[in-house]
Structure formats: structure tokens, C-alpha cells
mmCIF file of C-alpha atoms in Angstrom:
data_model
loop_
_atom_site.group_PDB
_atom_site.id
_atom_site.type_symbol
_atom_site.label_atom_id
_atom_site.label_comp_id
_atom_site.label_asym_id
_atom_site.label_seq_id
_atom_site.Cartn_x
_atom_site.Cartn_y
_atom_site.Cartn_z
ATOM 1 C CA UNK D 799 110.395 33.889 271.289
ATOM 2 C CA UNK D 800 111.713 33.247 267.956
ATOM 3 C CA UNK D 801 112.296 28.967 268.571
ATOM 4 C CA UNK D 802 110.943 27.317 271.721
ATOM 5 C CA UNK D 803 112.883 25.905 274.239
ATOM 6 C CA UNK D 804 114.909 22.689 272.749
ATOM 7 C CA UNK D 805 117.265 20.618 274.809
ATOM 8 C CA UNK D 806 119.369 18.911 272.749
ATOM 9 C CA UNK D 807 119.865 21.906 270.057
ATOM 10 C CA UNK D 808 121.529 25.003 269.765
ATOM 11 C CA UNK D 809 120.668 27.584 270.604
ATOM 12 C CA UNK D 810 117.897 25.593 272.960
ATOM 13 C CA UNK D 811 116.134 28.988 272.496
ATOM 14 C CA UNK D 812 116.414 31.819 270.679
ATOM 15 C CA UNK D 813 115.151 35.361 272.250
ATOM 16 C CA UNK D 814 115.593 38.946 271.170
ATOM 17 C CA UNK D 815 117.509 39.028 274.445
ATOM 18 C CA UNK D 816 119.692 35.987 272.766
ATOM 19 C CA UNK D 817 119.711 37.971 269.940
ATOM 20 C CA UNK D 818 121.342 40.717 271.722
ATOM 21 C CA UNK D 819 123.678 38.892 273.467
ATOM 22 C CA UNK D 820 124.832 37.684 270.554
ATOM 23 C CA UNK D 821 125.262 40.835 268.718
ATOM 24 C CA UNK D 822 127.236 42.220 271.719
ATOM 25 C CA UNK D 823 129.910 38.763 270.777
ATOM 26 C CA UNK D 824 129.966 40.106 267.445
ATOM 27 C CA UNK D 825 130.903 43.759 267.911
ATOM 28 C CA UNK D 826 134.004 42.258 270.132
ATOM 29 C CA UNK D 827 135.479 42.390 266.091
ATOM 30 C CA UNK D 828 136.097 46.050 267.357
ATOM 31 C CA UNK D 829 138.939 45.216 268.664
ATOM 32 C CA UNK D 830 140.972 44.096 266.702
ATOM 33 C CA UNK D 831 139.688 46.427 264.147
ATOM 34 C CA UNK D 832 140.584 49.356 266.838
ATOM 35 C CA UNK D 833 144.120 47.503 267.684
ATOM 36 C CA UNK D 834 145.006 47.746 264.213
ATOM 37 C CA UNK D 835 144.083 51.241 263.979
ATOM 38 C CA UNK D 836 146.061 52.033 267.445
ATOM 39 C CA UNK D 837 148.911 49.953 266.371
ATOM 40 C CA UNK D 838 149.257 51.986 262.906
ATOM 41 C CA UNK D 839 149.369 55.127 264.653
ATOM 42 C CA UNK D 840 152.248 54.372 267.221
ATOM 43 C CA UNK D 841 155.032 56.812 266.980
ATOM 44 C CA UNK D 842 157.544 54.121 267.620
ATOM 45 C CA UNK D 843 158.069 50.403 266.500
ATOM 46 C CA UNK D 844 155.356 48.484 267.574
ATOM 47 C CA UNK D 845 155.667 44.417 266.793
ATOM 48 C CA UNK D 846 152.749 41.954 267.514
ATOM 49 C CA UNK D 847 155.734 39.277 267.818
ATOM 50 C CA UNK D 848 157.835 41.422 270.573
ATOM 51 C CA UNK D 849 155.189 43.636 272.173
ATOM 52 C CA UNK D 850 152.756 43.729 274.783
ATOM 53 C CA UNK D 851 149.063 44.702 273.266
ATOM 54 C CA UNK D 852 149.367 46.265 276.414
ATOM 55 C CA UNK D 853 151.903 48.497 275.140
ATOM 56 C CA UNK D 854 149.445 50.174 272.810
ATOM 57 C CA UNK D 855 147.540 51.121 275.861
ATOM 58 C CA UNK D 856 150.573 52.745 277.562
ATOM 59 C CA UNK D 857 149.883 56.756 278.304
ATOM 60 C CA UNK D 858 153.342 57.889 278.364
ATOM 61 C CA UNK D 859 156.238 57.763 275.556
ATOM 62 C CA UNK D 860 159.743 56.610 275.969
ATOM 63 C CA UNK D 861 161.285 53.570 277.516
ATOM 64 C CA UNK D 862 159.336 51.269 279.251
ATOM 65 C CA UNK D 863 160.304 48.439 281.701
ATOM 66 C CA UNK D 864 158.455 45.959 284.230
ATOM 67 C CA UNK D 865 159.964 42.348 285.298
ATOM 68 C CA UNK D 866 162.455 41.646 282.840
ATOM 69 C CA UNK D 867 160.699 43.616 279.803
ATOM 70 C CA UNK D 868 161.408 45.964 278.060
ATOM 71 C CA UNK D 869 160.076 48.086 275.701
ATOM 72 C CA UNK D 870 159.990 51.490 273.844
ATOM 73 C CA UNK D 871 156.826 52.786 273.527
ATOM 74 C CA UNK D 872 154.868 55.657 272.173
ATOM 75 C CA UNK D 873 151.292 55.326 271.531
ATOM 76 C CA UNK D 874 149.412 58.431 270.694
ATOM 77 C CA UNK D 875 145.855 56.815 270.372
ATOM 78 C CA UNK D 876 146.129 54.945 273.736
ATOM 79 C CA UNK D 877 143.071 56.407 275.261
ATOM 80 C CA UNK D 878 141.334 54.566 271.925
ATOM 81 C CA UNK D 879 143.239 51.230 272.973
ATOM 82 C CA UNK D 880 142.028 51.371 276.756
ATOM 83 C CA UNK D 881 138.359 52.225 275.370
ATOM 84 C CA UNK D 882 138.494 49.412 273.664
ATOM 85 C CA UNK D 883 139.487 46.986 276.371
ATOM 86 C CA UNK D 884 137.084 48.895 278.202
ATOM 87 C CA UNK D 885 133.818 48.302 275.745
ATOM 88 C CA UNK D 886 135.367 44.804 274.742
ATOM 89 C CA UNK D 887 135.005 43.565 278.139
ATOM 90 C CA UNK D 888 131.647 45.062 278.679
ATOM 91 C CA UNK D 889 130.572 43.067 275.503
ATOM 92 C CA UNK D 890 131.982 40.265 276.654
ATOM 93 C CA UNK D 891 129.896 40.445 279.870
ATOM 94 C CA UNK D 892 126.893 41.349 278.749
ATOM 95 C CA UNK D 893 126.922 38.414 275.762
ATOM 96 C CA UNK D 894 127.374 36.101 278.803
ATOM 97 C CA UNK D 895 124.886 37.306 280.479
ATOM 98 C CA UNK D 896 122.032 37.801 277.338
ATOM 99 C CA UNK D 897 123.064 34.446 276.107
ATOM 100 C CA UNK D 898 122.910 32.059 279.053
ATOM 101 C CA UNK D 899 118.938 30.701 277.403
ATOM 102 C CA UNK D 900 120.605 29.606 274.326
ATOM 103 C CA UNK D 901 122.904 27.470 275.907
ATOM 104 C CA UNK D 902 122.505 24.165 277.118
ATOM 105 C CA UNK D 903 121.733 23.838 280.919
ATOM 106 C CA UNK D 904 124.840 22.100 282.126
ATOM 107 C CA UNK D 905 127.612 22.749 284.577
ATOM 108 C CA UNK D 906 130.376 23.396 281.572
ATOM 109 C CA UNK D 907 128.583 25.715 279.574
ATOM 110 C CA UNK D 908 127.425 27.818 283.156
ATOM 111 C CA UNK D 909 131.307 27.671 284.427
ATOM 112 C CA UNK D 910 132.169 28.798 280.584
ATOM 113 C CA UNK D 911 129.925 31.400 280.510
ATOM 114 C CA UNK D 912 130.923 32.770 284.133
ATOM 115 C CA UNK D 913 134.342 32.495 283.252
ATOM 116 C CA UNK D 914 133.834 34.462 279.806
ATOM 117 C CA UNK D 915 132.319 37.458 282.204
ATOM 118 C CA UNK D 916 135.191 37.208 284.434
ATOM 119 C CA UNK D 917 137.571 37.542 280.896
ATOM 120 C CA UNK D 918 135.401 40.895 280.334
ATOM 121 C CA UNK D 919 135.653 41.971 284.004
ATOM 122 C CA UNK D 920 139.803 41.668 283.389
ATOM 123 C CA UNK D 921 139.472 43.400 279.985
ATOM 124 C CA UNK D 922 137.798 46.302 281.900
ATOM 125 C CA UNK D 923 140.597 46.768 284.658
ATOM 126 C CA UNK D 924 143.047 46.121 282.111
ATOM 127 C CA UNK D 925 141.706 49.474 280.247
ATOM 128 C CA UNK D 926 140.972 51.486 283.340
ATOM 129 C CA UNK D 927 144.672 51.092 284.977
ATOM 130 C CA UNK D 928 147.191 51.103 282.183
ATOM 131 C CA UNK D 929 149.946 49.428 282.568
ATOM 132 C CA UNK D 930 152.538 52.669 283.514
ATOM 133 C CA UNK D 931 149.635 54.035 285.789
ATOM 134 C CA UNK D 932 148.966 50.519 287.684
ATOM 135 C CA UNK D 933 151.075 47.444 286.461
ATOM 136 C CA UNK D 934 149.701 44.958 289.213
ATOM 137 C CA UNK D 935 145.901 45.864 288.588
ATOM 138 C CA UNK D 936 146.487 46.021 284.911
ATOM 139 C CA UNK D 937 148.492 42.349 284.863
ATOM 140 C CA UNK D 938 145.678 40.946 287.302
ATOM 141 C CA UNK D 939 142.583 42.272 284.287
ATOM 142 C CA UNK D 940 145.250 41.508 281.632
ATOM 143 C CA UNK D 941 145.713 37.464 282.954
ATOM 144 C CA UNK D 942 142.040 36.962 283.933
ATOM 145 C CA UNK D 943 140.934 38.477 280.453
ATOM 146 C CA UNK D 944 142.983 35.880 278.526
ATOM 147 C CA UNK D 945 143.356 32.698 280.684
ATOM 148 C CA UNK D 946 139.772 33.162 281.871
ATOM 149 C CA UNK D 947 138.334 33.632 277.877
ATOM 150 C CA UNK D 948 140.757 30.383 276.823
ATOM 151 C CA UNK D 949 139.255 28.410 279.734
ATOM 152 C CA UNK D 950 136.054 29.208 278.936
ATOM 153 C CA UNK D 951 135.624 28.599 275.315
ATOM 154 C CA UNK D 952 137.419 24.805 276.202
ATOM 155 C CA UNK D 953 134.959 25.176 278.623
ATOM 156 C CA UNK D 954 131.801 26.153 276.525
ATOM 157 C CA UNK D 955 133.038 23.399 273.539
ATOM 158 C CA UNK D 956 133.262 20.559 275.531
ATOM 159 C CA UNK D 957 129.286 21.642 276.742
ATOM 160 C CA UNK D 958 128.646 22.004 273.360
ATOM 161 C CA UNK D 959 129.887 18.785 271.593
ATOM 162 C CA UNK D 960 126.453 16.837 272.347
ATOM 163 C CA UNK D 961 124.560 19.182 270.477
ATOM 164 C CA UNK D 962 126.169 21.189 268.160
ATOM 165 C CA UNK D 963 129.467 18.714 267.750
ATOM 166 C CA UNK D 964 131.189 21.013 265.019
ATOM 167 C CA UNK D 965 131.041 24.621 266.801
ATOM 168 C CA UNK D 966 131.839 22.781 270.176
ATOM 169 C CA UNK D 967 134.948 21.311 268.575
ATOM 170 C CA UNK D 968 135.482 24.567 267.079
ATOM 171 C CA UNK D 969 135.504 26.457 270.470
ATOM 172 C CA UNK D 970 137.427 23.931 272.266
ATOM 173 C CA UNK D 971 140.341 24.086 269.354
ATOM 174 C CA UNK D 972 139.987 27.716 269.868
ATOM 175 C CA UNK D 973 140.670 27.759 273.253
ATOM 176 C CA UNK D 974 143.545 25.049 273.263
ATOM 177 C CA UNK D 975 145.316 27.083 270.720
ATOM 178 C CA UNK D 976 144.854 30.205 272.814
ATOM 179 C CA UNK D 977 145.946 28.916 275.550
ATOM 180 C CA UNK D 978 148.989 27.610 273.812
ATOM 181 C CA UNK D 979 150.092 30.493 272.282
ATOM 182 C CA UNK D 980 149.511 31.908 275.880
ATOM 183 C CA UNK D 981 152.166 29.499 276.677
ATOM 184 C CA UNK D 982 154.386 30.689 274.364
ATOM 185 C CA UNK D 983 154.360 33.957 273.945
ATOM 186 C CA UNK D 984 155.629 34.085 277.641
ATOM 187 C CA UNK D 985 158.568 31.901 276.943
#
């Protein structure tokens, strides 16, 4: 044990199994790191303003369409993309998991933390059934990895804000303005 157990800071404690969790949250820069990398590679258009991230997981090339979109896709590094939402989400599970000591013990920051597992869990089906292969599993991992990781930083900022008010407003504005541009990217 690094610090003892401390209930109103944050991290309350902090373990090598904290430390680990933690670490796991911090290689999730991979992917947008490995996004950028797919993205560059794409043997067609590809625009983060018009196209599914999804998209850049898609096995197959040529024209691609599923209720009311439309696309033309051609990714050649797509089994790199569905890694990545693969290892992402297993990250994101296993941070919930390592970190749930460091948190304080309250009913928002358990429900956030469950609910950031549950955005890995999606992440994970999201990678293993593309969406040309399985749309319906793939939408089902795709919509619990985002509105489930939006809800649950909100979630984990508003348990935060007693005792560490400036990262708890930080992860609340985070996930308002992910869930926002949720909201409007569908529109």
C-alpha cells in the first residue's frame, strides 16, 4: 500500500493493483493512436465528420449501406481497428475493475464504474462482429460502449465533486459533451 485508506481524498487508496488499473485507463490512448493509423491507410475517403468509426472496422470494400446510411468503404487495416476495440474494451474493464479501492465508496462512483465495464464489454462485441459480418450485435457493443462510457464518467464526476471537485467537474463536462455530440452526430 502506497497511501492508506482516506475517505474524503482521492484516490482513498492507492495500491499497485490501483496502479494497474490505472495504467490499463492510460493505454486506452491506443486508440486513437491506432484509429489514426487505420484511418490513414483506408483505400477510400474516410471523414471523421461523415463516417462511422465503425467503418474503419468494416472487412469488406465497396459500398456499404444499413438504415438510411450509406457509405463507401475500404479499409485494409480493419483487423487492426477491431483489435483495437477489442483490447480498448478489455482496458476499459479491467481499469474498472483494478480501480474500484481508489474510489470513493458511494453508489455513483460503483454505478460509474459498472457502467464503464459495460462501455468495455460493448467495445469488445463491437470488434468481434463487424459491422458487415453482424450489424445488430455490432450496433448493440457500439451503443453500450459510448452511451454507457458518457453515463458513467457524469456518473463517476458527480461521485467525485466532494473530494476531488476539479477532476469530478472535469469528468462530468466530459461526459455531458460526449453525450452531446452523441446527440448530434446522429442528427
Amino acid at each position: 500500500v502506497i497511501n492508506s485508506h482516506a475517505v474524503n481524498e482521492f484516490p482513498a487508496t492507492m495500491t499497485r493493483q490501483v496502479v494497474i488499473g490505472a495504467a490499463c485507463w492510460a493505454l486506452s490512448i491506443a486508440f486513437f493512436v491506432n484509429q489514426a493509423i487505420v484511418q490513414a491507410a483506408s483505400a477510400r475517403p474516410y471523414s471523421l465528420a461523415t463516417n462511422y468509426i465503425s467503418d474503419l472496422g468494416n472487412t469488406a470494400c465497396g459500398s456499404y449501406s444499413a438504415g438510411g446510411y450509406h457509405a463507401d468503404v475500404c479499409s485494409p487495416l480493419h483487423g487492426l481497428m477491431n483489435a483495437t476495440f477489442i483490447v480498448v474494451g478489455l482496458l476499459h474493464v479491467l481499469g474498472a475493475i483494478l480501480t474500484r479501492r481508489a474510489w470513493p465508496r458511494r453508489l455513483l462512483t460503483s454505478s460509474g464504474l459498472a457502467l464503464l465495464a459495460l462501455a468495455g464489454v460493448g467495445l469488445i462485441l463491437a470488434g468481434f462482429a463487424p459491422e458487415n459480418v453482424n450489424l445488430s450485435l455490432h450496433s448493440q457493443g457500439a451503443l453500450f460502449g459510448l452511451d454507457c462510457l458518457n453515463v458513467a464518467m457524469i456518473l463517476l464526476g458527480l461521485g467525485l465533486l466532494h473530494v476531488a471537485r476539479g477532476l469530478g467537474a472535469m469528468a462530468l463536462v466530459a461526459g455531458l459533451v460526449g453525450i452531446v455530440g452523441s446527440v448530434l452526430f446522429m442528427h
